[in-house]
CSV table of C-alpha atoms in Angstrom, one decimal:
chain,number,residue,atom,x,y,z
F,1,MET,CA,-0.1,-1.1,22.6
F,2,ILE,CA,1.5,0.7,25.6
F,3,ALA,CA,-0.1,0.2,29.0
F,4,LEU,CA,-2.9,2.7,29.7
F,5,THR,CA,-5.4,2.7,32.5
F,6,ILE,CA,-9.1,2.6,31.6
F,7,ALA,CA,-9.4,6.2,32.7
F,8,GLN,CA,-6.6,7.2,30.4
F,9,ILE,CA,-8.2,5.4,27.5
F,10,ALA,CA,-11.5,7.0,28.2
F,11,HIS,CA,-9.9,10.4,28.4
F,12,ALA,CA,-8.1,9.9,25.1
F,13,VAL,CA,-11.3,8.9,23.2
F,14,ALA,CA,-13.6,11.3,25.2
F,15,GLY,CA,-15.8,8.3,26.1
F,16,GLU,CA,-18.1,7.3,29.0
F,17,VAL,CA,-17.0,4.4,31.0
F,18,HIS,CA,-19.2,1.5,32.0
F,19,LEU,CA,-17.1,-0.7,34.3
F,20,ALA,CA,-17.6,-4.5,34.5
F,21,ARG,CA,-16.4,-7.2,36.8
F,22,ALA,CA,-13.6,-6.2,39.1
F,23,ASP,CA,-12.3,-3.4,36.8
F,24,THR,CA,-11.6,0.1,38.2
F,25,LEU,CA,-10.7,3.2,36.4
F,26,GLU,CA,-7.1,2.4,37.3
F,27,THR,CA,-7.1,-1.0,35.7
F,28,ALA,CA,-4.3,-1.2,33.2
F,29,VAL,CA,-4.8,-2.4,29.6
F,30,SER,CA,-1.9,-3.2,27.3
F,31,GLY,CA,-3.2,-5.7,24.7
F,32,ALA,CA,-3.5,-5.1,21.0
F,33,VAL,CA,-6.3,-3.1,19.5
F,34,ASP,CA,-8.5,-4.4,16.7
F,35,THR,CA,-11.8,-4.0,14.9
F,36,ASP,CA,-12.0,-7.7,14.1
F,37,SER,CA,-13.2,-9.8,17.0
F,38,ARG,CA,-11.5,-12.9,15.5
F,39,LEU,CA,-8.1,-11.2,15.9
F,40,ILE,CA,-8.6,-10.1,19.5
F,41,GLU,CA,-6.2,-11.7,22.0
F,42,ALA,CA,-6.0,-11.7,25.8
F,43,GLY,CA,-6.0,-8.2,27.2
F,44,GLY,CA,-6.9,-6.6,24.0
F,45,ILE,CA,-9.2,-3.7,23.1
F,46,PHE,CA,-12.1,-4.4,20.7
F,47,VAL,CA,-13.4,-1.4,18.7
F,48,ALA,CA,-17.0,-2.1,17.7
F,49,LYS,CA,-17.0,-0.4,14.3
F,50,PRO,CA,-20.2,-0.3,12.3
F,51,GLY,CA,-19.6,-1.4,8.7
F,52,ALA,CA,-21.3,-1.6,5.4
F,53,ASP,CA,-22.0,-5.3,5.7
F,54,THR,CA,-22.2,-5.9,9.4
F,55,ASP,CA,-21.9,-4.1,12.8
F,56,GLY,CA,-19.1,-4.7,15.2
F,57,HIS,CA,-21.5,-4.4,18.1
F,58,ARG,CA,-22.8,-7.8,17.2
F,59,PHE,CA,-19.4,-9.3,18.0
F,60,VAL,CA,-18.6,-8.0,21.4
F,61,ASP,CA,-19.4,-11.4,23.0
F,62,ALA,CA,-17.0,-13.0,20.5
F,63,ALA,CA,-14.3,-10.5,21.3
F,64,VAL,CA,-14.6,-11.1,25.0
F,65,ALA,CA,-14.5,-14.9,24.4
F,66,ASN,CA,-11.1,-14.3,22.7
F,67,GLY,CA,-9.9,-12.2,25.6
F,68,ALA,CA,-10.9,-8.6,25.1
F,69,ALA,CA,-10.4,-6.6,28.3
F,70,VAL,CA,-12.2,-3.4,27.0
F,71,ALA,CA,-14.8,-2.7,24.2
F,72,ILE,CA,-15.0,0.7,22.6
F,73,VAL,CA,-18.7,1.0,21.5
F,74,GLU,CA,-21.1,3.6,20.2
F,75,HIS,CA,-23.8,2.3,22.5
F,76,VAL,CA,-23.9,-0.1,25.5
F,77,VAL,CA,-24.1,-3.7,24.4
F,78,GLU,CA,-26.0,-6.2,26.4
F,79,THR,CA,-23.7,-9.1,26.7
F,80,ALA,CA,-24.1,-12.6,28.1
F,81,PRO,CA,-23.2,-12.8,31.8
F,82,GLU,CA,-20.0,-14.7,31.0
F,83,ALA,CA,-19.1,-12.0,28.5
F,84,ALA,CA,-19.4,-9.0,30.7
F,85,VAL,CA,-16.7,-6.4,29.8
F,86,THR,CA,-15.9,-2.8,30.5
F,87,GLN,CA,-17.3,-0.7,27.7
F,88,ILE,CA,-16.3,2.8,26.8
F,89,VAL,CA,-19.1,4.6,24.9
F,90,VAL,CA,-18.1,7.1,22.2
F,91,PRO,CA,-20.0,9.0,19.5
F,92,SER,CA,-17.9,7.4,16.7
F,93,ALA,CA,-15.9,4.2,17.0
F,94,VAL,CA,-13.7,5.2,14.0
F,95,ALA,CA,-13.0,8.6,15.4
F,96,ALA,CA,-12.2,7.0,18.8
F,97,LEU,CA,-9.7,4.7,17.1
F,98,ALA,CA,-7.9,7.7,15.6
F,99,ASP,CA,-8.0,9.6,19.0
F,100,LEU,CA,-6.5,6.6,20.8
F,101,ALA,CA,-3.8,6.2,18.1
F,102,ARG,CA,-2.9,9.9,18.5
F,103,ALA,CA,-2.6,9.6,22.3
F,104,VAL,CA,-0.4,6.5,22.2
F,105,VAL,CA,2.0,7.9,19.6
F,106,THR,CA,2.2,11.2,21.4
F,107,ARG,CA,3.0,9.5,24.7
F,108,VAL,CA,5.8,7.3,23.1
F,109,LYS,CA,7.3,10.2,21.2
F,110,ALA,CA,7.4,12.3,24.4
F,111,ALA,CA,9.0,9.6,26.5
F,112,GLU,CA,11.1,7.5,24.0
F,113,GLU,CA,13.3,8.0,20.9
F,114,LEU,CA,10.6,7.2,18.4
F,115,ARG,CA,11.0,8.4,14.8
F,116,VAL,CA,8.0,8.6,12.6
F,117,VAL,CA,8.0,8.2,8.8
F,118,ALA,CA,4.8,8.8,6.7
F,119,ILE,CA,4.5,7.7,3.1
F,120,THR,CA,2.0,8.7,0.4
F,121,GLY,CA,1.7,8.8,-3.3
F,122,SER,CA,-0.6,7.6,-6.1
F,123,ASN,CA,1.4,4.5,-6.6
F,124,GLY,CA,4.2,2.6,-4.7
F,125,LYS,CA,3.2,3.3,-1.1
F,126,THR,CA,3.1,-0.4,0.0
F,127,THR,CA,6.3,-1.4,-1.7
F,128,THR,CA,8.2,1.6,-0.4
F,129,LYS,CA,6.8,1.0,3.1
F,130,ASN,CA,8.0,-2.6,3.0
F,131,LEU,CA,11.4,-1.7,1.6
F,132,LEU,CA,11.9,1.0,4.2
F,133,ALA,CA,10.7,-1.3,7.0
F,134,ARG,CA,13.2,-3.9,6.0
F,135,ILE,CA,16.0,-1.4,6.2
F,136,LEU,CA,15.0,0.1,9.5
F,137,GLU,CA,14.4,-3.3,11.2
F,138,GLY,CA,18.1,-3.7,11.2
F,139,GLU,CA,18.4,-0.6,13.4
F,140,GLY,CA,15.8,-1.3,16.0
F,141,GLU,CA,12.1,-2.3,16.6
F,142,THR,CA,10.1,-1.1,13.7
F,143,VAL,CA,6.3,-0.9,13.3
F,144,ALA,CA,4.9,-0.9,9.8
F,145,PRO,CA,1.5,-1.6,8.3
F,146,LYS,CA,0.4,-5.1,7.5
F,147,ALA,CA,-0.6,-5.4,3.8
F,148,SER,CA,-2.1,-2.0,2.8
F,149,PHE,CA,-3.4,-0.8,6.2
F,150,ASN,CA,-3.5,2.9,5.0
F,151,ASN,CA,-7.0,4.2,5.6
F,152,GLU,CA,-8.9,5.7,8.5
F,153,VAL,CA,-9.1,2.3,10.2
F,154,GLY,CA,-5.9,0.5,9.0
F,155,ALA,CA,-3.5,3.4,9.7
F,156,PRO,CA,-4.5,3.9,13.3
F,157,LEU,CA,-4.5,0.2,14.0
F,158,THR,CA,-0.8,0.2,12.8
F,159,MET,CA,0.0,3.2,15.0
F,160,LEU,CA,-1.5,1.5,18.0
F,161,ARG,CA,1.1,-1.4,17.7
F,162,VAL,CA,3.8,1.1,18.9
F,163,THR,CA,5.3,0.2,22.3
F,164,GLU,CA,8.0,1.8,24.5
F,165,ASP,CA,10.6,-0.3,22.7
F,166,THR,CA,9.6,0.9,19.2
F,167,ARG,CA,12.3,3.0,17.5
F,168,PHE,CA,10.6,3.5,14.1
F,169,LEU,CA,7.0,3.9,13.0
F,170,VAL,CA,6.4,3.7,9.3
F,171,SER,CA,2.9,4.8,8.3
F,172,GLU,CA,1.4,4.3,4.8
F,173,LEU,CA,-1.2,7.0,4.2
F,174,GLY,CA,-3.8,6.5,1.5
F,175,ALA,CA,-6.9,8.5,0.6
F,176,SER,CA,-9.8,8.5,-1.8
F,177,ALA,CA,-10.9,12.1,-1.0
F,178,PRO,CA,-9.4,15.4,0.1
F,179,GLY,CA,-8.6,15.9,3.8
F,180,GLU,CA,-8.0,12.2,4.6
F,181,ILE,CA,-4.2,12.4,4.5
F,182,ALA,CA,-4.2,15.5,6.6
F,183,ARG,CA,-6.3,13.8,9.3
F,184,LEU,CA,-4.1,10.6,9.4
F,185,ALA,CA,-0.8,12.5,9.3
F,186,GLY,CA,-2.2,14.8,12.1
F,187,LEU,CA,-2.3,11.7,14.4
F,188,ILE,CA,1.5,11.2,14.3
F,189,ASP,CA,3.3,14.5,13.6
F,190,PRO,CA,5.7,12.8,11.1
F,191,ASP,CA,9.5,13.5,11.3
F,192,VAL,CA,9.9,12.3,7.7
F,193,ALA,CA,7.4,12.7,4.9
F,194,VAL,CA,7.8,10.7,1.7
F,195,VAL,CA,5.8,11.7,-1.4
F,196,LEU,CA,6.3,9.2,-4.3
F,197,MET,CA,4.2,10.5,-7.2
F,198,VAL,CA,1.0,12.3,-8.2
F,199,GLY,CA,-0.9,10.2,-10.7
F,200,MET,CA,-4.4,9.2,-11.8
F,201,ALA,CA,-5.0,6.7,-9.0
F,202,HIS,CA,-8.3,7.7,-7.2
F,203,ALA,CA,-8.7,10.7,-9.5
F,204,GLY,CA,-12.4,10.0,-9.6
F,205,GLY,CA,-12.7,10.6,-5.9
F,206,PHE,CA,-10.4,13.6,-5.8
F,207,GLY,CA,-11.9,15.3,-8.9
F,208,GLY,CA,-8.8,15.3,-11.2
F,209,ILE,CA,-5.1,15.4,-11.1
F,210,GLU,CA,-4.7,18.9,-9.6
F,211,ALA,CA,-7.0,17.9,-6.8
F,212,THR,CA,-4.9,14.8,-6.3
F,213,PHE,CA,-1.8,17.1,-6.0
F,214,GLN,CA,-3.6,19.1,-3.3
F,215,ALA,CA,-4.5,15.9,-1.4
F,216,LYS,CA,-1.0,14.4,-1.5
F,217,SER,CA,0.6,17.7,-0.5
F,218,GLU,CA,-1.4,17.5,2.7
F,219,LEU,CA,1.4,15.2,4.0
F,220,VAL,CA,4.1,17.8,3.5
F,221,ARG,CA,1.9,20.4,5.2
F,222,ALA,CA,1.5,18.0,8.2
F,223,LEU,CA,5.3,17.5,8.6
F,224,ARG,CA,6.6,18.5,11.9
F,225,ALA,CA,8.6,21.7,12.1
F,226,ARG,CA,12.2,21.2,10.9
F,227,GLY,CA,11.4,17.7,9.7
F,228,VAL,CA,12.6,16.1,6.4
F,229,ALA,CA,10.6,15.9,3.2
F,230,ILE,CA,11.6,13.1,0.8
F,231,LEU,CA,10.4,14.3,-2.7
F,232,ASN,CA,10.5,12.7,-6.2
F,233,ALA,CA,12.6,15.1,-8.3
F,234,ASP,CA,11.3,13.4,-11.5
F,235,ASP,CA,7.7,14.2,-10.8
F,236,ALA,CA,7.0,17.9,-11.5
F,237,ARG,CA,3.9,17.9,-9.2
F,238,VAL,CA,5.8,16.4,-6.3
F,239,ALA,CA,8.7,18.7,-6.9
F,240,ALA,CA,6.2,21.6,-6.6
F,241,MET,CA,5.7,20.7,-2.9
F,242,ALA,CA,9.1,21.9,-1.9
F,243,PRO,CA,7.8,25.4,-0.9
F,244,LEU,CA,5.4,23.7,1.4
F,245,ALA,CA,8.3,22.0,3.1
F,246,ALA,CA,10.0,25.4,3.4
F,247,GLU,CA,7.0,26.7,5.3
F,248,ARG,CA,7.6,23.9,7.8
F,249,GLU,CA,11.3,24.9,8.0
F,250,ALA,CA,11.9,21.3,6.7
F,251,SER,CA,14.8,20.1,4.7
F,252,VAL,CA,14.2,18.4,1.4
F,253,ARG,CA,15.9,15.3,0.1
F,254,TRP,CA,15.5,14.7,-3.6
F,255,PHE,CA,15.4,11.2,-5.1
F,256,GLY,CA,15.0,10.1,-8.7
F,257,ARG,CA,16.8,9.1,-11.9
F,258,GLY,CA,17.2,12.5,-13.5
F,259,PRO,CA,19.7,15.4,-12.9
F,260,ALA,CA,17.4,17.1,-10.3
F,261,ALA,CA,17.8,14.1,-8.0
F,262,THR,CA,20.7,15.7,-6.1
F,263,ASP,CA,20.5,13.6,-2.9
F,264,VAL,CA,19.6,10.0,-4.0
F,265,ARG,CA,19.9,8.8,-7.6
F,266,ALA,CA,19.9,5.7,-9.7
F,267,ASP,CA,22.1,5.1,-12.7
F,268,ASP,CA,22.9,2.2,-15.0
F,269,VAL,CA,19.5,0.5,-14.6
F,270,VAL,CA,19.3,-3.1,-16.0
F,271,VAL,CA,15.9,-4.9,-15.9
F,272,THR,CA,15.8,-8.7,-16.1
F,273,ALA,CA,13.3,-11.5,-15.3
F,274,SER,CA,14.9,-12.0,-11.9
F,275,GLY,CA,15.0,-8.4,-10.7
F,276,THR,CA,16.6,-5.0,-11.4
F,277,SER,CA,20.2,-4.0,-11.0
F,278,PHE,CA,21.4,-0.4,-10.7
F,279,VAL,CA,23.9,1.9,-9.1
F,280,VAL,CA,22.5,3.9,-6.2
F,281,THR,CA,24.2,7.2,-5.2
F,282,ALA,CA,23.3,8.8,-1.9
F,283,ASP,CA,25.0,11.9,-0.7
F,284,GLY,CA,28.0,11.3,-3.0
F,285,VAL,CA,28.5,7.6,-2.1
F,286,SER,CA,27.7,5.1,-4.9
F,287,LEU,CA,27.0,1.3,-4.5
F,288,ALA,CA,25.7,-1.4,-6.8
F,289,LEU,CA,22.2,-2.7,-5.8
F,290,ARG,CA,20.4,-5.8,-7.1
F,291,LEU,CA,16.7,-5.5,-6.3
F,292,LYS,CA,14.9,-8.9,-6.6
F,293,VAL,CA,11.5,-7.2,-6.7
F,294,LEU,CA,10.3,-7.3,-10.4
F,295,GLY,CA,9.8,-4.1,-12.3
F,296,GLU,CA,11.8,-1.1,-13.3
F,297,HIS,CA,9.2,1.1,-11.6
F,298,HIS,CA,10.3,-0.3,-8.2
F,299,VAL,CA,13.7,1.5,-8.6
F,300,MET,CA,12.0,4.7,-7.6
F,301,ASN,CA,10.4,3.0,-4.6
F,302,ALA,CA,13.8,1.7,-3.5
F,303,LEU,CA,15.4,5.2,-4.0
F,304,ALA,CA,12.6,6.7,-1.8
F,305,ALA,CA,13.3,4.1,0.9
F,306,VAL,CA,17.1,4.8,0.8
F,307,ALA,CA,16.5,8.6,1.0
F,308,ALA,CA,14.3,8.2,4.1
F,309,ALA,CA,16.6,5.6,5.7
F,310,THR,CA,19.7,7.7,5.2
F,311,ALA,CA,17.9,10.8,6.5
F,312,LEU,CA,17.4,8.7,9.7
F,313,GLY,CA,21.1,7.9,10.0
F,314,VAL,CA,21.3,4.5,8.3
F,315,SER,CA,24.4,4.0,6.2
F,316,LEU,CA,24.0,3.5,2.5
F,317,ALA,CA,25.9,0.2,2.8
F,318,ASP,CA,23.4,-1.1,5.3
F,319,ALA,CA,20.5,0.1,3.4
F,320,VAL,CA,21.7,-1.6,0.2
F,321,ALA,CA,22.5,-4.9,2.0
F,322,ARG,CA,19.0,-5.1,3.5
F,323,LEU,CA,17.2,-4.1,0.3
F,324,GLU,CA,18.9,-7.0,-1.4
F,325,THR,CA,17.2,-9.5,0.9
F,326,VAL,CA,13.7,-8.5,-0.2
F,327,GLU,CA,12.2,-11.2,-2.4
F,328,ILE,CA,8.8,-9.7,-3.3
F,329,ALA,CA,7.2,-6.3,-2.5
F,330,GLU,CA,4.0,-7.9,-1.1
F,331,ARG,CA,1.7,-10.7,-2.0
F,332,TRP,CA,-0.2,-9.9,-5.3
F,333,ARG,CA,2.3,-7.2,-6.2
F,334,MET,CA,4.6,-8.3,-9.0
F,335,GLN,CA,4.6,-11.7,-7.3
F,336,PRO,CA,6.3,-14.4,-9.4
F,337,LEU,CA,4.3,-17.6,-9.6
F,338,GLY,CA,4.2,-20.6,-11.9
F,339,SER,CA,7.5,-22.0,-13.1
F,340,ASP,CA,10.4,-21.3,-15.4
F,341,ARG,CA,8.3,-23.0,-18.1
F,342,ILE,CA,5.3,-20.7,-17.7
F,343,ARG,CA,5.9,-17.7,-15.5
F,344,ILE,CA,2.9,-15.9,-13.9
F,345,ILE,CA,3.3,-12.4,-12.5
F,346,ASN,CA,0.4,-11.7,-10.2
F,347,ASP,CA,0.1,-7.9,-9.8
F,348,ALA,CA,-3.6,-7.7,-9.3
F,349,TYR,CA,-4.0,-6.2,-5.8
F,350,ASN,CA,-4.1,-2.6,-7.1
F,351,ALA,CA,-4.1,-0.8,-10.4
F,352,SER,CA,-4.0,2.7,-11.7
F,353,PRO,CA,-3.1,4.0,-15.2
F,354,ASP,CA,0.5,4.6,-14.0
F,355,SER,CA,0.9,1.2,-12.3
F,356,MET,CA,-0.8,-0.6,-15.2
F,357,ALA,CA,1.5,1.0,-17.7
F,358,ALA,CA,4.6,0.2,-15.6
F,359,ALA,CA,3.5,-3.5,-15.2
F,360,LEU,CA,3.0,-3.8,-19.0
F,361,ARG,CA,6.4,-2.3,-19.7
F,362,THR,CA,8.0,-4.7,-17.2
F,363,LEU,CA,6.3,-7.6,-19.0
F,364,ALA,CA,7.7,-6.5,-22.3
F,365,GLN,CA,11.2,-5.9,-20.8
F,366,ILE,CA,11.6,-9.3,-19.1
F,367,THR,CA,10.3,-11.4,-22.0
F,368,GLY,CA,13.2,-12.8,-24.0
F,369,PRO,CA,13.6,-14.2,-27.5
F,370,GLY,CA,11.3,-17.3,-28.1
F,371,GLU,CA,9.1,-16.3,-25.2
F,372,ARG,CA,5.6,-14.9,-25.5
F,373,THR,CA,4.0,-11.9,-23.7
F,374,VAL,CA,0.5,-12.5,-22.3
F,375,ALA,CA,-1.4,-9.7,-20.4
F,376,VAL,CA,-4.4,-10.7,-18.4
F,377,LEU,CA,-6.1,-7.3,-17.6
F,378,GLY,CA,-9.1,-6.2,-15.4
F,379,ALA,CA,-10.6,-2.9,-14.6
F,380,MET,CA,-8.9,0.0,-12.9
F,381,SER,CA,-11.3,1.4,-10.2
F,382,GLU,CA,-11.9,4.9,-8.8
F,383,LEU,CA,-11.2,6.8,-12.0
F,384,GLY,CA,-14.6,8.4,-12.2
F,385,GLU,CA,-15.1,10.4,-15.4
F,386,TYR,CA,-11.6,9.5,-16.6
F,387,ALA,CA,-12.3,5.7,-16.6
F,388,GLU,CA,-13.2,5.3,-20.3
F,389,GLU,CA,-10.2,7.4,-21.5
F,390,GLU,CA,-7.7,5.7,-19.2
F,391,HIS,CA,-8.9,2.2,-20.1
F,392,ASP,CA,-8.5,3.1,-23.8
F,393,ARG,CA,-4.9,4.3,-23.1
F,394,ILE,CA,-4.0,1.0,-21.6
F,395,GLY,CA,-5.4,-1.0,-24.5
F,396,LEU,CA,-3.4,1.2,-26.9
F,397,LEU,CA,-0.2,0.8,-24.8
F,398,ALA,CA,-0.5,-3.0,-24.8
F,399,VAL,CA,-0.6,-3.0,-28.6
F,400,ARG,CA,2.2,-0.5,-28.9
F,401,LEU,CA,4.4,-2.6,-26.6
F,402,GLY,CA,3.8,-5.6,-28.8
F,403,ILE,CA,2.0,-7.7,-26.2
F,404,GLN,CA,1.2,-10.9,-28.1
F,405,ARG,CA,-1.9,-12.0,-26.2
F,406,ILE,CA,-4.3,-9.5,-24.5
F,407,VAL,CA,-6.9,-11.1,-22.3
F,408,VAL,CA,-9.4,-8.6,-20.9
F,409,ILE,CA,-11.8,-9.6,-18.2
F,410,GLY,CA,-15.0,-8.0,-16.9
F,411,PRO,CA,-17.5,-5.5,-18.3
F,412,ASP,CA,-15.8,-2.5,-16.6
F,413,ALA,CA,-12.5,-3.3,-18.5
F,414,ARG,CA,-14.1,-4.0,-21.9
F,415,ARG,CA,-12.8,-0.7,-23.3
F,416,MET,CA,-9.2,-2.0,-23.1
F,417,PHE,CA,-10.3,-5.0,-25.4
F,418,LEU,CA,-12.1,-2.7,-27.9
F,419,GLU,CA,-9.2,-0.3,-28.1
F,420,ALA,CA,-6.7,-3.2,-28.6
F,421,VAL,CA,-8.8,-4.5,-31.4
F,422,ALA,CA,-9.1,-1.1,-32.9
F,423,GLN,CA,-5.3,-0.7,-32.8
F,424,GLY,CA,-4.6,-3.9,-34.6
F,425,SER,CA,-4.8,-6.8,-32.2
F,426,TRP,CA,-6.9,-9.1,-34.5
F,427,ASP,CA,-7.1,-12.8,-35.1
F,428,ASN,CA,-7.6,-13.6,-31.4
F,429,GLU,CA,-4.6,-11.6,-30.3
F,430,ALA,CA,-7.0,-9.8,-28.0
F,431,VAL,CA,-9.9,-11.7,-26.4
F,432,PHE,CA,-12.6,-10.7,-23.9
F,433,PHE,CA,-14.3,-12.7,-21.1
F,434,ALA,CA,-17.1,-11.6,-18.8
F,435,THR,CA,-15.7,-13.6,-15.9
F,436,ALA,CA,-12.4,-14.8,-14.4
F,437,ASP,CA,-13.7,-18.4,-14.5
F,438,GLU,CA,-14.2,-18.2,-18.3
F,439,ALA,CA,-10.7,-16.6,-18.7
F,440,PHE,CA,-9.2,-19.4,-16.6
F,441,VAL,CA,-10.6,-22.1,-18.8
F,442,TYR,CA,-9.2,-20.3,-21.9
F,443,LEU,CA,-5.8,-19.7,-20.4
F,444,GLN,CA,-5.4,-23.3,-19.3
F,445,SER,CA,-5.6,-24.4,-22.9
F,446,GLU,CA,-3.9,-21.3,-24.5
F,447,LEU,CA,-0.7,-20.9,-22.4
F,448,ARG,CA,2.4,-22.7,-23.6
F,449,ASP,CA,6.0,-23.1,-22.7
F,450,GLY,CA,7.9,-19.9,-22.8
F,451,ASP,CA,4.9,-17.7,-21.9
F,452,ARG,CA,5.4,-14.8,-19.5
F,453,VAL,CA,2.0,-13.8,-18.1
F,454,LEU,CA,1.0,-10.6,-16.3
F,455,VAL,CA,-2.2,-10.6,-14.3
F,456,LYS,CA,-3.1,-7.0,-13.5
F,457,SER,CA,-6.2,-5.2,-12.2
F,458,SER,CA,-7.6,-3.3,-9.3
F,459,ASN,CA,-8.4,-5.2,-6.1
F,460,SER,CA,-12.2,-4.9,-6.8
F,461,ALA,CA,-11.9,-6.8,-10.0
F,462,GLY,CA,-10.7,-9.9,-8.1
F,463,LEU,CA,-8.1,-11.0,-10.6
F,464,ARG,CA,-5.6,-11.7,-7.8
F,465,PHE,CA,-7.3,-14.9,-7.2
F,466,LEU,CA,-7.2,-15.8,-10.9
F,467,GLY,CA,-3.4,-15.1,-10.7
F,468,ASP,CA,-3.1,-17.5,-7.8
F,469,ARG,CA,-5.1,-20.2,-9.7
F,470,LEU,CA,-2.9,-19.8,-12.7
F,471,GLY,CA,0.3,-19.9,-10.6
F,472,GLU,CA,-0.8,-23.2,-9.0
F,473,SER,CA,-2.0,-24.7,-12.3
F,474,PHE,CA,1.4,-24.0,-14.0
F,475,SER,CA,3.7,-24.5,-11.0
């Protein structure tokens, strides 16, 4: 974080200061900010956030032991004498985290040449963020989220890593309810807004696909005046956000694979087990690109990254060269494991109907003659009233794609198994297990040379750990 005095921090978060030791209001603090006491380092700021399972106020002593210089708390914490620390008391630690992030980004944007990109969409946010960060790192210091730090806590923590030397801030903005993207985007006044797609992810929380559209469009509404909107020309709902960009006097860059993608487009797409090759055209210049990240659906994420990067002045040649160095999108996202004998694709960090369908299509595309497709599937979360219908659709799709073994795990995913059986996956082509441990025992004896195995579920189903176990077992 940039250096701020205790007085400046307190002003930013509207907090009441309780000084400790030799601190004064003019004492400068420049360490990293975190809500996890275990990650605090010397000079850092610990935000004591109450949580569902525990309360950060219990760990102020531990944060101080790790070097915390300031604690932002919701009430004064009595510490051991050796753990005395300046405390700033606020009504809400989470709100204070956001307020501090806004203050830091605003200061850096005012004083330095910092460009801010915000990315949202029902699927592809983390991959696009990583691809864009790889491109921009070649231009100057770039701050981007770790893993999927995209909520009311993770997004501000990323923003607070900005320093005077940071040239680019890439923010990934997720949401499970209306208004969340608007609040997060409002902290950073984005120069570039990227909207990838509007799909069924989190539809249960939003209340349907149209409400999801409204929520995702909050990012375009939050774009700074005369900024740039990067919009998916192939998604009718995303394309319908163009008038919102016009209200901000923002320019629009269209990306996609269809004729409406007038700025950045992909042609001649070829999908293999080692990646995807295509020709990318940006502003009339065409270059071949070989993306090592598995899955045809990641072509759109790469196009979005190219569209944003070129809007920021990066040449297409540099963007392509840097994208070709990316090995995987992120751990547990289309991550190749196992061996050439039995290939495991662990894509079980997140799942929605769109990403589940894309992963299954990829499995079918990359499996060659003499090889067998095996789909290990768990539940898709946050679908609300749409859960049964969407799980049925995935079971049907797996059968229609000719997936030869369908392994469904967990009671919340059982509808996929029942639908697969109803559609003709008989004679143990589709099997169901209540737990991942039971499925692991089955798969250890069932998998054979030439199998290509997809492990896919929402994070809450926990199948990413099953994917890791299978990868290690068959390495």
